[in-house]
XYZ file of C-alpha atoms in Angstrom:
720
model
C 53.922 -20.815 66.479
C 55.076 -17.462 65.162
C 56.990 -18.963 62.213
C 54.125 -21.259 61.336
C 51.644 -18.368 61.411
C 53.781 -16.244 59.055
C 54.225 -19.154 56.652
C 50.449 -19.735 56.597
C 49.771 -16.088 55.851
C 52.252 -16.055 52.945
C 50.712 -19.262 51.546
C 47.173 -17.855 51.772
C 48.269 -14.618 50.058
C 49.818 -16.500 47.123
C 46.699 -18.653 46.829
C 44.477 -15.539 46.722
C 46.600 -13.949 43.995
C 46.384 -17.153 41.923
C 42.606 -17.350 42.319
C 42.117 -13.706 41.283
C 44.103 -14.331 38.139
C 41.892 -17.233 37.045
C 39.503 -16.666 34.098
C 35.997 -15.741 35.232
C 37.277 -13.966 38.400
C 38.191 -10.327 38.682
C 37.580 -8.366 35.428
C 35.554 -10.370 32.875
C 36.909 -10.876 29.388
C 35.456 -12.266 26.158
C 35.075 -16.019 26.145
C 37.940 -17.824 24.467
C 37.047 -18.901 20.972
C 34.053 -16.528 20.743
C 33.224 -15.660 17.101
C 33.731 -12.122 15.870
C 31.120 -10.161 13.910
C 32.968 -9.854 10.593
C 30.184 -12.045 9.237
C 26.681 -12.109 10.783
C 25.943 -14.979 13.168
C 22.636 -16.693 12.408
C 20.889 -17.839 15.574
C 18.953 -21.045 14.900
C 18.872 -22.619 18.368
C 16.175 -21.102 20.600
C 13.995 -21.855 23.595
C 10.325 -21.004 23.383
C 7.544 -20.465 25.865
C 3.973 -19.452 25.116
C 2.544 -16.617 27.190
C 3.676 -13.168 28.180
C 5.721 -12.045 31.183
C 8.135 -9.041 31.087
C 10.372 -10.859 33.573
C 11.258 -13.369 30.814
C 13.578 -10.748 29.275
C 15.948 -10.943 32.271
C 19.365 -12.390 31.320
C 19.551 -14.539 34.465
C 16.182 -16.256 33.933
C 16.138 -20.030 34.359
C 14.668 -21.268 31.049
C 15.551 -24.940 31.334
C 11.873 -25.919 31.214
C 11.249 -23.993 27.961
C 10.640 -25.770 24.655
C 13.930 -26.134 22.691
C 13.727 -25.259 18.977
C 16.078 -25.715 16.031
C 15.066 -23.291 13.269
C 17.848 -24.185 10.839
C 16.476 -25.029 7.361
C 16.487 -28.717 6.646
C 15.294 -31.957 8.236
C 16.116 -30.732 11.774
C 13.782 -27.718 11.495
C 11.493 -27.534 14.563
C 8.063 -26.356 13.489
C 4.875 -26.757 15.429
C 2.155 -24.223 16.109
C 3.449 -21.119 17.842
C 0.612 -18.646 17.206
C -0.260 -15.815 19.560
C 2.111 -14.205 22.077
C 5.235 -16.039 23.180
C 8.874 -15.520 24.099
C 12.051 -16.810 22.440
C 15.409 -16.895 24.207
C 18.934 -17.777 23.136
C 22.499 -16.959 24.145
C 25.627 -16.194 22.145
C 29.120 -14.945 22.981
C 30.982 -12.716 20.534
C 34.499 -11.350 20.510
C 33.709 -8.102 18.668
C 31.438 -5.540 20.347
C 31.849 -2.705 17.804
C 28.397 -1.337 16.863
C 26.539 -4.648 17.122
C 23.039 -5.079 15.805
C 20.340 -7.729 15.584
C 17.904 -8.513 12.777
C 14.943 -10.871 13.147
C 13.866 -13.226 10.351
C 10.140 -13.821 10.036
C 7.393 -14.674 7.577
C 6.163 -11.716 5.528
C 3.438 -9.760 7.326
C 2.924 -12.374 10.040
C 5.048 -11.364 13.024
C 5.349 -8.429 15.412
C 8.015 -8.463 18.078
C 10.099 -6.654 20.674
C 13.819 -7.424 21.037
C 15.712 -7.474 24.350
C 19.464 -7.997 24.737
C 20.760 -8.704 28.235
C 17.463 -7.436 29.628
C 17.632 -4.102 27.730
C 14.925 -3.360 25.166
C 16.640 -2.481 21.868
C 13.648 -2.001 19.575
C 10.424 -3.347 18.164
C 8.753 -4.184 14.848
C 5.023 -3.584 14.678
C 2.883 -3.743 17.794
C 2.376 -6.695 20.147
C -0.777 -7.149 22.256
C -3.233 -5.751 23.226
C -3.581 -4.201 19.744
C -1.258 -6.201 17.503
C -0.054 -4.645 14.252
C 1.891 -6.651 11.659
C 3.754 -4.313 9.263
C 4.202 -5.417 5.651
C 7.447 -5.554 3.743
C 10.486 -7.820 3.650
C 13.329 -5.349 3.965
C 13.260 -4.040 7.525
C 16.406 -2.526 8.997
C 18.281 -4.163 11.894
C 18.155 -2.860 15.462
C 21.286 -1.409 17.018
C 22.276 -2.890 20.368
C 22.980 0.007 22.774
C 26.104 0.188 24.899
C 24.188 -0.388 28.138
C 23.114 -3.820 26.844
C 26.697 -5.006 26.243
C 28.827 -6.935 28.736
C 32.628 -6.884 28.757
C 32.783 -10.655 28.270
C 30.808 -10.371 24.989
C 27.974 -12.600 26.232
C 24.555 -11.735 24.773
C 21.254 -13.087 26.049
C 18.711 -12.388 23.289
C 15.033 -12.473 24.266
C 12.254 -11.800 21.766
C 8.661 -11.123 22.721
C 6.755 -12.114 19.576
C 3.169 -12.138 18.392
C 2.614 -14.518 15.480
C -0.427 -14.964 13.282
C -1.444 -17.546 10.713
C -1.080 -16.492 7.078
C -2.653 -17.526 3.803
C 0.510 -19.524 3.162
C -0.878 -22.133 5.542
C 1.884 -21.647 8.110
C 1.300 -21.879 11.842
C 4.539 -20.115 12.709
C 6.103 -16.791 11.729
C 9.369 -16.385 13.699
C 12.338 -17.915 11.848
C 15.345 -16.915 13.959
C 17.647 -13.904 14.021
C 21.068 -12.640 12.987
C 23.647 -10.872 15.141
C 26.372 -8.851 13.459
C 27.688 -5.364 13.034
C 24.846 -2.928 12.445
C 26.461 -1.468 9.319
C 26.911 -4.896 7.727
C 23.328 -5.982 8.469
C 21.935 -2.685 7.196
C 24.064 -2.986 4.062
C 22.556 -6.399 3.371
C 19.067 -4.887 3.613
C 19.892 -2.032 1.239
C 21.479 -4.444 -1.236
C 18.395 -6.680 -1.156
C 16.161 -3.671 -1.761
C 18.242 -2.591 -4.754
C 18.185 -6.082 -6.265
C 14.412 -6.337 -5.824
C 13.959 -2.950 -7.508
C 16.088 -4.029 -10.459
C 14.071 -7.219 -10.849
C 10.870 -5.179 -10.749
C 11.736 -2.728 -13.520
C 10.589 -4.997 -16.333
C 7.417 -5.972 -14.473
C 6.468 -2.362 -13.713
C 7.094 -1.458 -17.367
C 4.466 -4.013 -18.342
C 2.079 -2.566 -15.763
C 2.397 0.957 -17.149
C 2.083 -0.267 -20.726
C -1.123 -2.212 -20.008
C -2.536 0.640 -17.936
C -1.861 3.158 -20.714
C -3.450 0.794 -23.221
C -6.541 0.503 -21.002
C -6.899 4.250 -20.501
C -6.514 4.927 -24.207
C -9.241 2.480 -25.166
C -11.517 3.732 -22.419
C -11.066 7.153 -23.991
C -12.019 5.741 -27.386
C -15.103 4.078 -25.932
C -16.092 7.308 -24.203
C -15.603 9.215 -27.465
C -17.984 6.927 -29.353
C -20.469 7.018 -26.500
C -20.530 10.797 -26.147
C -20.310 11.925 -29.763
C -22.117 9.175 -31.682
C -24.524 7.740 -29.091
C -23.881 4.170 -30.332
C -22.663 2.615 -27.117
C -23.748 -0.985 -27.838
C -21.861 -1.174 -31.137
C -18.573 -0.090 -29.542
C -18.383 -2.397 -26.527
C -15.217 -4.013 -27.952
C -13.274 -0.953 -26.806
C -14.737 -1.197 -23.322
C -14.040 -4.910 -22.845
C -10.570 -4.632 -24.378
C -9.756 -1.781 -21.998
C -11.060 -3.743 -19.001
C -8.981 -6.796 -19.962
C -5.853 -4.630 -20.157
C -6.689 -2.938 -16.878
C -7.285 -6.289 -15.176
C -3.999 -7.653 -16.422
C -2.150 -4.501 -15.327
C -3.497 -5.092 -11.824
C -2.604 -8.794 -12.060
C 0.964 -8.060 -13.153
C 1.359 -5.462 -10.421
C 0.046 -7.895 -7.818
C 3.011 -10.232 -8.341
C 5.616 -7.463 -8.281
C 7.972 -6.845 -5.383
C 6.666 -3.283 -5.143
C 3.277 -4.510 -3.907
C 4.513 -7.357 -1.737
C 6.889 -5.008 0.074
C 4.112 -2.572 0.969
C 1.090 -4.768 1.723
C 0.354 -7.936 3.614
C 0.702 -11.279 1.901
C -3.065 -11.829 2.120
C -3.748 -8.501 0.412
C -1.530 -9.114 -2.578
C -2.874 -12.669 -3.033
C -6.408 -11.290 -2.843
C -5.646 -8.673 -5.518
C -4.076 -11.318 -7.734
C -7.050 -13.692 -7.440
C -9.612 -10.943 -8.077
C -7.743 -9.717 -11.155
C -7.673 -13.238 -12.667
C -11.426 -13.758 -12.246
C -12.085 -10.265 -13.580
C -9.992 -10.919 -16.709
C -11.796 -14.164 -17.458
C -15.202 -12.471 -17.210
C -14.196 -9.544 -19.430
C -12.230 -11.734 -21.851
C -15.258 -13.874 -22.705
C -17.369 -10.742 -23.273
C -14.754 -9.243 -25.591
C -14.289 -12.354 -27.737
C -17.973 -12.796 -28.520
C -18.480 -9.064 -28.898
C -15.630 -9.011 -31.419
C -17.123 -11.989 -33.245
C -20.506 -10.240 -33.155
C -22.139 -13.377 -31.805
C -24.212 -13.935 -28.676
C -22.419 -15.364 -25.674
C -23.135 -19.142 -25.394
C -24.910 -20.409 -22.317
C -21.944 -22.466 -21.143
C -19.770 -19.323 -21.265
C -22.408 -17.469 -19.261
C -22.271 -20.282 -16.733
C -18.507 -19.978 -16.579
C -18.799 -16.228 -16.016
C -21.280 -16.804 -13.203
C -18.870 -19.278 -11.626
C -16.108 -16.675 -11.839
C -18.324 -14.117 -10.131
C -19.031 -16.654 -7.382
C -15.294 -17.333 -7.008
C -14.572 -13.603 -6.906
C -17.173 -12.912 -4.219
C -16.150 -16.023 -2.283
C -12.494 -14.986 -2.330
C -13.393 -11.601 -0.870
C -15.726 -13.123 1.727
C -13.558 -16.118 2.729
C -9.929 -15.201 1.983
C -8.482 -17.395 4.733
C -9.827 -20.538 3.046
C -9.798 -19.740 -0.687
C -6.404 -18.017 -0.707
C -4.480 -20.989 0.651
C -1.859 -21.936 -1.957
C -3.309 -25.350 -2.825
C -6.871 -24.070 -3.102
C -5.939 -20.851 -4.892
C -3.746 -22.515 -7.520
C -6.357 -25.211 -8.144
C -9.094 -22.615 -8.701
C -6.759 -20.617 -10.971
C -5.771 -23.586 -13.134
C -9.319 -24.942 -13.521
C -10.797 -21.482 -14.215
C -8.272 -20.593 -16.913
C -8.110 -23.888 -18.743
C -11.876 -24.519 -18.612
C -12.473 -21.272 -20.506
C -9.430 -20.778 -22.722
C -9.237 -24.311 -24.136
C -12.917 -24.633 -25.304
C -12.992 -21.053 -26.593
C -9.809 -21.677 -28.558
C -11.355 -24.763 -30.165
C -14.475 -22.754 -31.020
C -12.424 -19.951 -32.600
C -10.266 -22.346 -34.630
C -13.387 -24.068 -35.930
C -14.929 -20.719 -36.926
C -11.694 -19.654 -38.617
C -11.700 -22.779 -40.788
C -15.233 -21.863 -41.833
C -13.948 -18.526 -43.126
C -14.961 -16.121 -40.362
C -12.456 -13.244 -40.659
C -12.788 -12.142 -37.035
C -12.051 -15.715 -35.898
C -8.924 -15.791 -38.031
C -7.705 -12.621 -36.306
C -8.335 -14.173 -32.891
C -6.845 -17.590 -33.633
C -3.141 -16.735 -33.312
C -3.524 -14.500 -30.246
C -5.683 -16.968 -28.326
C -3.257 -19.771 -29.152
C -0.370 -17.759 -27.725
C -2.313 -17.077 -24.539
C -3.193 -20.774 -24.188
C 0.469 -21.760 -24.561
C 1.540 -19.107 -22.041
C -1.082 -20.222 -19.522
C 0.062 -23.806 -19.900
C 3.601 -22.639 -19.178
C 2.382 -20.838 -16.054
C 0.528 -23.949 -14.882
C 3.738 -25.925 -15.486
C 5.637 -23.408 -13.380
C 3.157 -23.946 -10.537
C 3.663 -27.688 -10.807
C 7.442 -27.311 -10.870
C 7.455 -25.225 -7.702
C 6.018 -28.158 -5.787
C 8.322 -30.779 -7.313
C 11.960 -31.728 -6.911
C 12.729 -30.279 -10.355
C 12.267 -26.769 -8.956
C 15.704 -26.983 -7.314
C 17.566 -28.135 -10.421
C 20.067 -25.834 -12.118
C 18.334 -26.227 -15.502
C 14.998 -25.088 -14.055
C 16.299 -22.155 -12.039
C 18.675 -20.736 -14.653
C 16.978 -21.595 -17.956
C 13.283 -22.381 -17.597
C 12.239 -19.622 -15.191
C 14.134 -16.700 -16.817
C 13.064 -17.626 -20.358
C 9.379 -18.166 -19.605
C 8.984 -15.783 -16.644
C 7.246 -13.171 -18.794
C 5.643 -15.505 -21.334
C 2.110 -14.619 -20.223
C 2.931 -10.900 -20.274
C 4.225 -11.079 -23.824
C 1.302 -13.197 -25.009
C -1.220 -10.796 -23.503
C 0.644 -7.884 -25.025
C 0.507 -9.483 -28.473
C -3.171 -10.338 -27.983
C -4.089 -6.790 -26.943
C -2.099 -5.180 -29.743
C -3.515 -7.442 -32.433
C -7.061 -6.942 -31.159
C -6.548 -3.196 -30.998
C -5.318 -3.169 -34.592
C -8.287 -5.189 -35.811
C -10.840 -3.145 -33.896
C -9.227 0.066 -35.081
C -9.217 -1.187 -38.650
C -12.916 -1.981 -38.412
C -13.832 1.473 -37.168
C -11.082 3.473 -38.849
C -13.375 5.432 -41.092
C -15.692 6.312 -38.248
C -12.773 7.410 -36.081
C -11.448 9.566 -38.893
C -14.858 11.175 -39.179
C -14.926 11.845 -35.466
C -11.428 13.296 -35.647
C -12.413 15.619 -38.480
C -15.389 16.852 -36.480
C -13.251 17.343 -33.432
C -10.581 19.158 -35.400
C -13.157 21.472 -36.902
C -14.624 22.214 -33.484
C -11.185 22.770 -32.022
C -10.162 24.997 -34.941
C -13.205 27.220 -34.406
C -12.381 27.753 -30.749
C -8.612 27.712 -30.831
C -8.151 31.406 -31.595
C -10.527 32.539 -28.859
C -9.093 30.142 -26.278
C -5.533 31.028 -27.230
C -6.242 34.729 -26.905
C -7.887 34.258 -23.518
C -5.030 32.031 -22.365
C -2.376 34.513 -23.459
C -4.226 37.362 -21.790
C -4.578 35.461 -18.531
C -0.933 34.400 -18.610
C 0.171 37.989 -19.205
C -1.930 39.307 -16.340
C -0.837 36.521 -14.023
C 2.786 37.149 -14.895
C 2.416 40.868 -14.250
C 0.834 40.188 -10.869
C 3.483 37.648 -9.923
C 6.299 39.979 -11.003
C 4.835 42.732 -8.853
C 4.544 40.401 -5.876
C 8.114 39.147 -6.336
C 9.370 42.715 -6.329
C 7.272 43.458 -3.247
C 8.803 40.371 -1.606
C 12.279 41.722 -2.302
C 11.320 45.072 -0.770
C 9.822 43.408 2.304
C 12.899 41.266 2.850
C 15.099 44.354 2.513
C 13.508 46.057 5.530
C 13.921 43.009 7.778
C 17.043 42.732 9.970
C 19.704 40.353 8.741
C 20.722 37.287 10.709
C 24.161 38.871 11.065
C 22.631 41.822 12.922
C 21.178 39.455 15.525
C 24.295 37.302 15.750
C 26.438 40.368 16.438
C 24.295 41.230 19.462
C 23.586 37.804 20.948
C 25.530 34.657 21.652
C 23.398 32.793 19.103
C 20.340 33.611 17.043
C 18.098 32.122 14.371
C 15.073 33.298 12.402
C 12.363 30.981 11.043
C 10.290 33.168 8.701
C 7.909 31.373 6.319
C 5.308 33.371 4.422
C 2.125 31.658 3.367
C 2.064 33.598 0.105
C 4.794 35.393 -1.786
C 4.682 38.324 0.670
C 4.022 37.993 4.380
C 1.944 39.621 7.103
C 4.583 38.696 9.715
C 7.690 40.772 10.298
C 10.472 41.039 12.833
C 12.427 44.146 13.818
C 15.709 44.805 15.641
C 17.579 47.939 16.665
C 20.639 48.608 18.790
C 20.316 51.385 21.340
C 22.751 53.123 23.658
C 21.649 50.892 26.535
C 21.311 47.609 24.676
C 18.972 46.480 21.924
C 15.298 46.133 21.004
C 13.828 43.046 19.277
C 10.207 42.745 18.133
C 8.093 40.168 16.302
C 4.706 41.183 14.873
C 1.763 39.318 13.329
C -0.306 41.679 11.189
C -3.945 41.185 10.306
C -4.284 38.951 7.268
C -1.551 37.574 5.047
C -0.390 38.079 1.515
C -0.687 41.610 0.115
C -2.922 43.083 2.899
C -0.662 41.671 5.603
C 2.434 42.928 3.793
C 1.000 46.477 3.701
C 0.417 46.289 7.456
C 3.972 45.003 7.990
C 5.377 48.055 6.171
C 3.240 50.319 8.346
C 4.378 48.566 11.543
C 8.067 48.614 10.549
C 7.925 52.327 9.668
C 6.140 53.224 12.916
C 8.722 51.317 15.007
C 11.523 53.193 13.267
C 9.815 56.506 13.982
C 9.085 55.677 17.636
C 12.502 54.241 18.535
C 15.026 55.777 16.155
C 13.548 59.210 15.515
C 11.809 59.860 18.827
C 14.274 57.943 21.035
C 11.669 55.894 22.954
C 13.194 52.663 24.338
C 10.598 51.564 26.914
C 8.757 48.465 25.507
C 5.361 49.298 27.044
C 5.484 52.875 25.801
C 6.608 51.698 22.362
C 3.487 49.503 22.137
C 1.291 52.410 23.260
C 2.764 54.702 20.611
C 2.516 51.941 18.007
C -1.155 51.393 18.835
C -1.908 55.065 18.470
C 0.077 55.295 15.246
C -1.754 52.375 13.606
C -5.150 53.732 14.593
C -4.153 57.167 13.308
C -2.846 55.950 9.945
C -5.842 53.658 9.295
C -8.292 56.320 10.538
C -9.760 53.860 12.992
C -12.475 55.397 15.082
C -13.626 57.623 12.214
C -16.837 57.138 10.289
C -14.868 56.913 7.012
C -12.846 53.929 8.271
C -12.981 50.834 6.038
C -10.908 48.498 8.217
C -11.902 48.989 11.831
C -10.373 45.748 13.055
C -7.071 45.834 11.163
C -3.989 45.837 13.355
C -1.284 43.539 14.639
C -0.148 41.392 17.573
C 3.338 42.338 18.787
C 5.908 41.097 21.293
C 8.915 43.338 21.999
C 11.984 42.934 24.242
C 14.607 45.385 25.431
C 17.964 43.829 26.268
C 20.226 45.432 28.858
C 23.406 44.219 30.501
C 21.691 42.623 33.489
C 18.079 42.079 32.481
C 15.480 41.808 29.766
C 12.295 43.870 29.703
C 9.325 42.499 27.765
C 5.953 43.910 26.752
C 3.421 42.207 24.537
C 0.192 42.835 22.702
C -1.493 39.428 22.506
C 1.884 37.757 21.975
C 3.949 36.102 24.744
C 7.659 35.669 25.334
C 8.970 32.138 25.920
C 12.139 31.767 28.016
C 13.944 28.414 28.319
C 16.556 28.306 31.088
C 17.921 25.292 32.975
C 15.555 22.977 31.084
C 12.395 24.859 32.141
C 10.043 26.871 29.933
C 8.600 30.117 31.282
C 5.803 31.917 29.451
C 5.497 35.671 29.915
C 2.100 36.678 28.578
C 1.452 40.039 26.992
C -1.601 42.259 27.202
C -4.886 40.778 25.992
C -5.597 43.565 23.486
C -3.933 44.044 20.087
C -2.255 46.963 18.383
C -4.826 48.917 16.372
C -8.357 47.814 15.678
C -11.619 48.874 17.251
C -11.057 50.697 20.560
C -13.609 49.543 23.133
C -11.746 50.757 26.249
C -8.476 52.371 27.219
C -5.476 50.170 26.523
C -2.512 49.737 28.819
C 0.661 47.808 28.179
C 2.916 46.694 31.005
C 6.594 45.863 31.178
C 7.789 42.508 32.545
C 11.332 42.431 33.945
C 13.158 39.190 33.206
C 16.556 38.438 34.804
C 19.316 37.290 32.493
C 20.078 33.611 33.117
C 23.317 32.217 31.679
C 22.799 30.616 28.269
C 19.027 31.224 28.403
C 17.069 31.054 25.131
C 14.338 33.625 24.386
C 11.719 32.999 21.713
C 9.327 35.495 20.123
C 6.751 33.920 17.811
C 3.585 34.583 15.882
C 0.624 32.224 16.100
C 1.236 30.665 12.666
C 3.375 27.782 13.930
C 0.958 26.684 16.668
C -2.092 27.067 14.382
C -0.710 25.009 11.487
C -3.116 22.062 10.875
C -2.291 18.550 9.773
C -4.173 16.432 7.234
C -6.940 15.825 9.806
C -7.351 19.519 10.629
C -5.666 19.216 14.061
C -3.505 22.202 14.995
C 0.091 21.888 16.176
C -0.950 23.782 19.368
C 1.036 25.916 21.765
C 1.858 23.229 24.344
C 3.458 21.069 21.636
C 5.494 24.071 20.497
C 6.649 24.668 24.086
C 7.747 21.042 24.426
C 9.657 21.363 21.192
C 11.353 24.589 22.343
C 12.264 22.952 25.649
C 13.901 20.050 23.824
C 15.888 22.112 21.327
C 16.972 24.993 23.587
C 20.358 23.451 24.573
C 21.289 22.894 20.914
C 23.035 25.361 18.553
C 20.793 27.943 16.924
C 21.138 26.533 13.415
C 20.137 23.076 14.657
C 17.195 24.561 16.569
C 15.869 26.119 13.368
C 16.344 22.881 11.450
C 14.506 20.851 14.111
C 11.606 23.332 14.195
C 11.290 23.132 10.414
C 11.409 19.333 10.570
C 8.741 19.205 13.292
C 6.510 21.542 11.287
C 6.957 19.510 8.098
C 6.263 16.227 9.900
C 3.054 17.632 11.405
C 1.719 19.399 8.298
C 2.651 16.763 5.730
C 1.032 17.766 2.441
C -1.395 20.171 4.146
C -1.026 23.730 2.770
C 0.341 26.378 5.098
C -2.538 28.175 6.844
C -0.843 31.351 8.056
C 2.467 33.179 8.006
C 4.990 31.683 10.441
C 7.708 33.496 12.362
C 9.915 32.214 15.204
C 12.899 34.275 16.368
C 15.202 32.712 18.959
C 18.172 34.365 20.663
C 20.536 33.062 23.316
C 21.444 35.503 26.061
C 25.051 36.109 26.923
C 25.665 38.727 29.648
C 29.208 39.357 28.401
C 27.948 39.962 24.867
C 25.324 42.377 26.235
C 28.052 44.218 28.147
C 29.963 44.688 24.935
C 26.759 45.765 23.221
C 26.195 48.438 25.888
C 29.697 49.847 25.817
C 31.154 48.715 22.519
C 31.988 50.514 19.324
C 28.689 49.488 17.714
C 26.701 51.890 19.906
C 24.132 53.925 17.992
C 23.577 57.555 18.949
C 19.976 58.722 18.987
């Protein structure tokens, strides 16, 4: 029995070791034969379920009853309506887990989604219900898969919560699959696609600017005739020619990648359709105005139909902007006007009408170009569109045929109209030149005088700025006394009403930040007064107690500005000040309407100052009190003026103090230089293009008890 028992135990032990060594037991490893991510993996096979349940992101969910989909292009593509909110799931195993990322493919402007990998949310595009938002653009960056979403065996369960909407393309689906690859490779593909689209757009945008400049120039000519000669009806050719050019500039821009990447597909199709109808209306007016003939009734009827189409497109875009309907309306509208008008012009030219002869060639070119464009539309829906001859010869050669024909038409019409009114334009120019010549000397003298005075003022302010910066402590002074320090000092004007002050004493150091009344030159004068008084109080008189310093500063400001006297002209001028004294074991703070913010161990503590300022009208006796603050290791202290918190955004909303405190709490553990950079970035993001309202000062120092010990007993001690 004993021998049998030992043999059984040995056999069971060997069996256990063999089982633990089998794949799938013990430590997991990547699946054999799993693809690496050197090239992105396109995920075409999905399972879909309509509805919304956060639990569907779980990697272990049983999705056998979900609808299987094959989104690979070709005859096996699984379409079907999938509008509204739904979930897509698929699984893939990869052998390379270095910086993986995922990028979703979807129809332009028709899909918003959230991406989950192994149950971890990795990002989103747009907003899903309850308030869906579908961002425009084709070139969106991939989403990086975080480390917590990765499994050692390389198995990825991808779940996508998507909201899809119908588009004017007539589709009833928007999600087209996804790619998994290295984040850098996927992002590089996006940047390359953006660059290629920009290169393709250069020629198109050049046309847009050329037509827009042409339109503005002829609008100027029309305005010149209208204002100076009061013969508006006889110069309508300039107006209609300008409106045609403007309409075509909008039309050309509407089919550029620049617009399609920044607006929804419905918006750019709407702009394109409106511009076509607008051009047809204005084109008919120009032709008969140029011929100096009344507009025929059938042309008026065509214009009315174009107005109806224009209004209908705006009112019912979902129906009239569908590709079949939109292209049919475009083809019928263009050919029904251009072809009969061309016949009419050719007939008039044969009868000897000079204006008709000028129009004949240009209108013929436009007709040919429009026929080419209609042929392109037909080719896109035929099998010929995929042929090599069509893609590499027909499209590149005739891509800009309409642009060139319109350019030739506009130039030739401009030359003929200019030739007709050349003498009158020359007369207008002579009158304008005479008027300008009479006023040039006076205007030039006034301009030169103003420029000289402005330059003198600016030079004086620049010199004053240099002087003001010279009295401020350097960043090196603060860094020599503290573990870390930074100064964010942004004046609203050339000179500032904010200033900061620092001085080493025998027992430590004194640091102050002050916000003087006003900004610009008045505030700068007050800053010089405050800086000089602090030097007198601390350096000359040897006062180091913060509360007493504020008391002496208050009295000094009121004495210098003669506040309280009948001859005073600035009773309320003064400053708000916060001042700290740093010793080896503690910090003592006193404030006049300015607080001290201390961030230690992730918590923000606000030490408020007195509620009355330095200087100004004295309504009752003022007292300033000291606040003792223990020195916490690696604590950050911030003295600020109110400029940062009061900075408005484009809507007039201030940054506010509580937002500033949150920002200080977040950045306190970081190095001082990074803290300053993040504060500047937060301020710029909030303000945007809004001008700076007030001077801004934020001084931050990090306490270091050992550094303060050296400050107290070191060689840098200053004798008073």
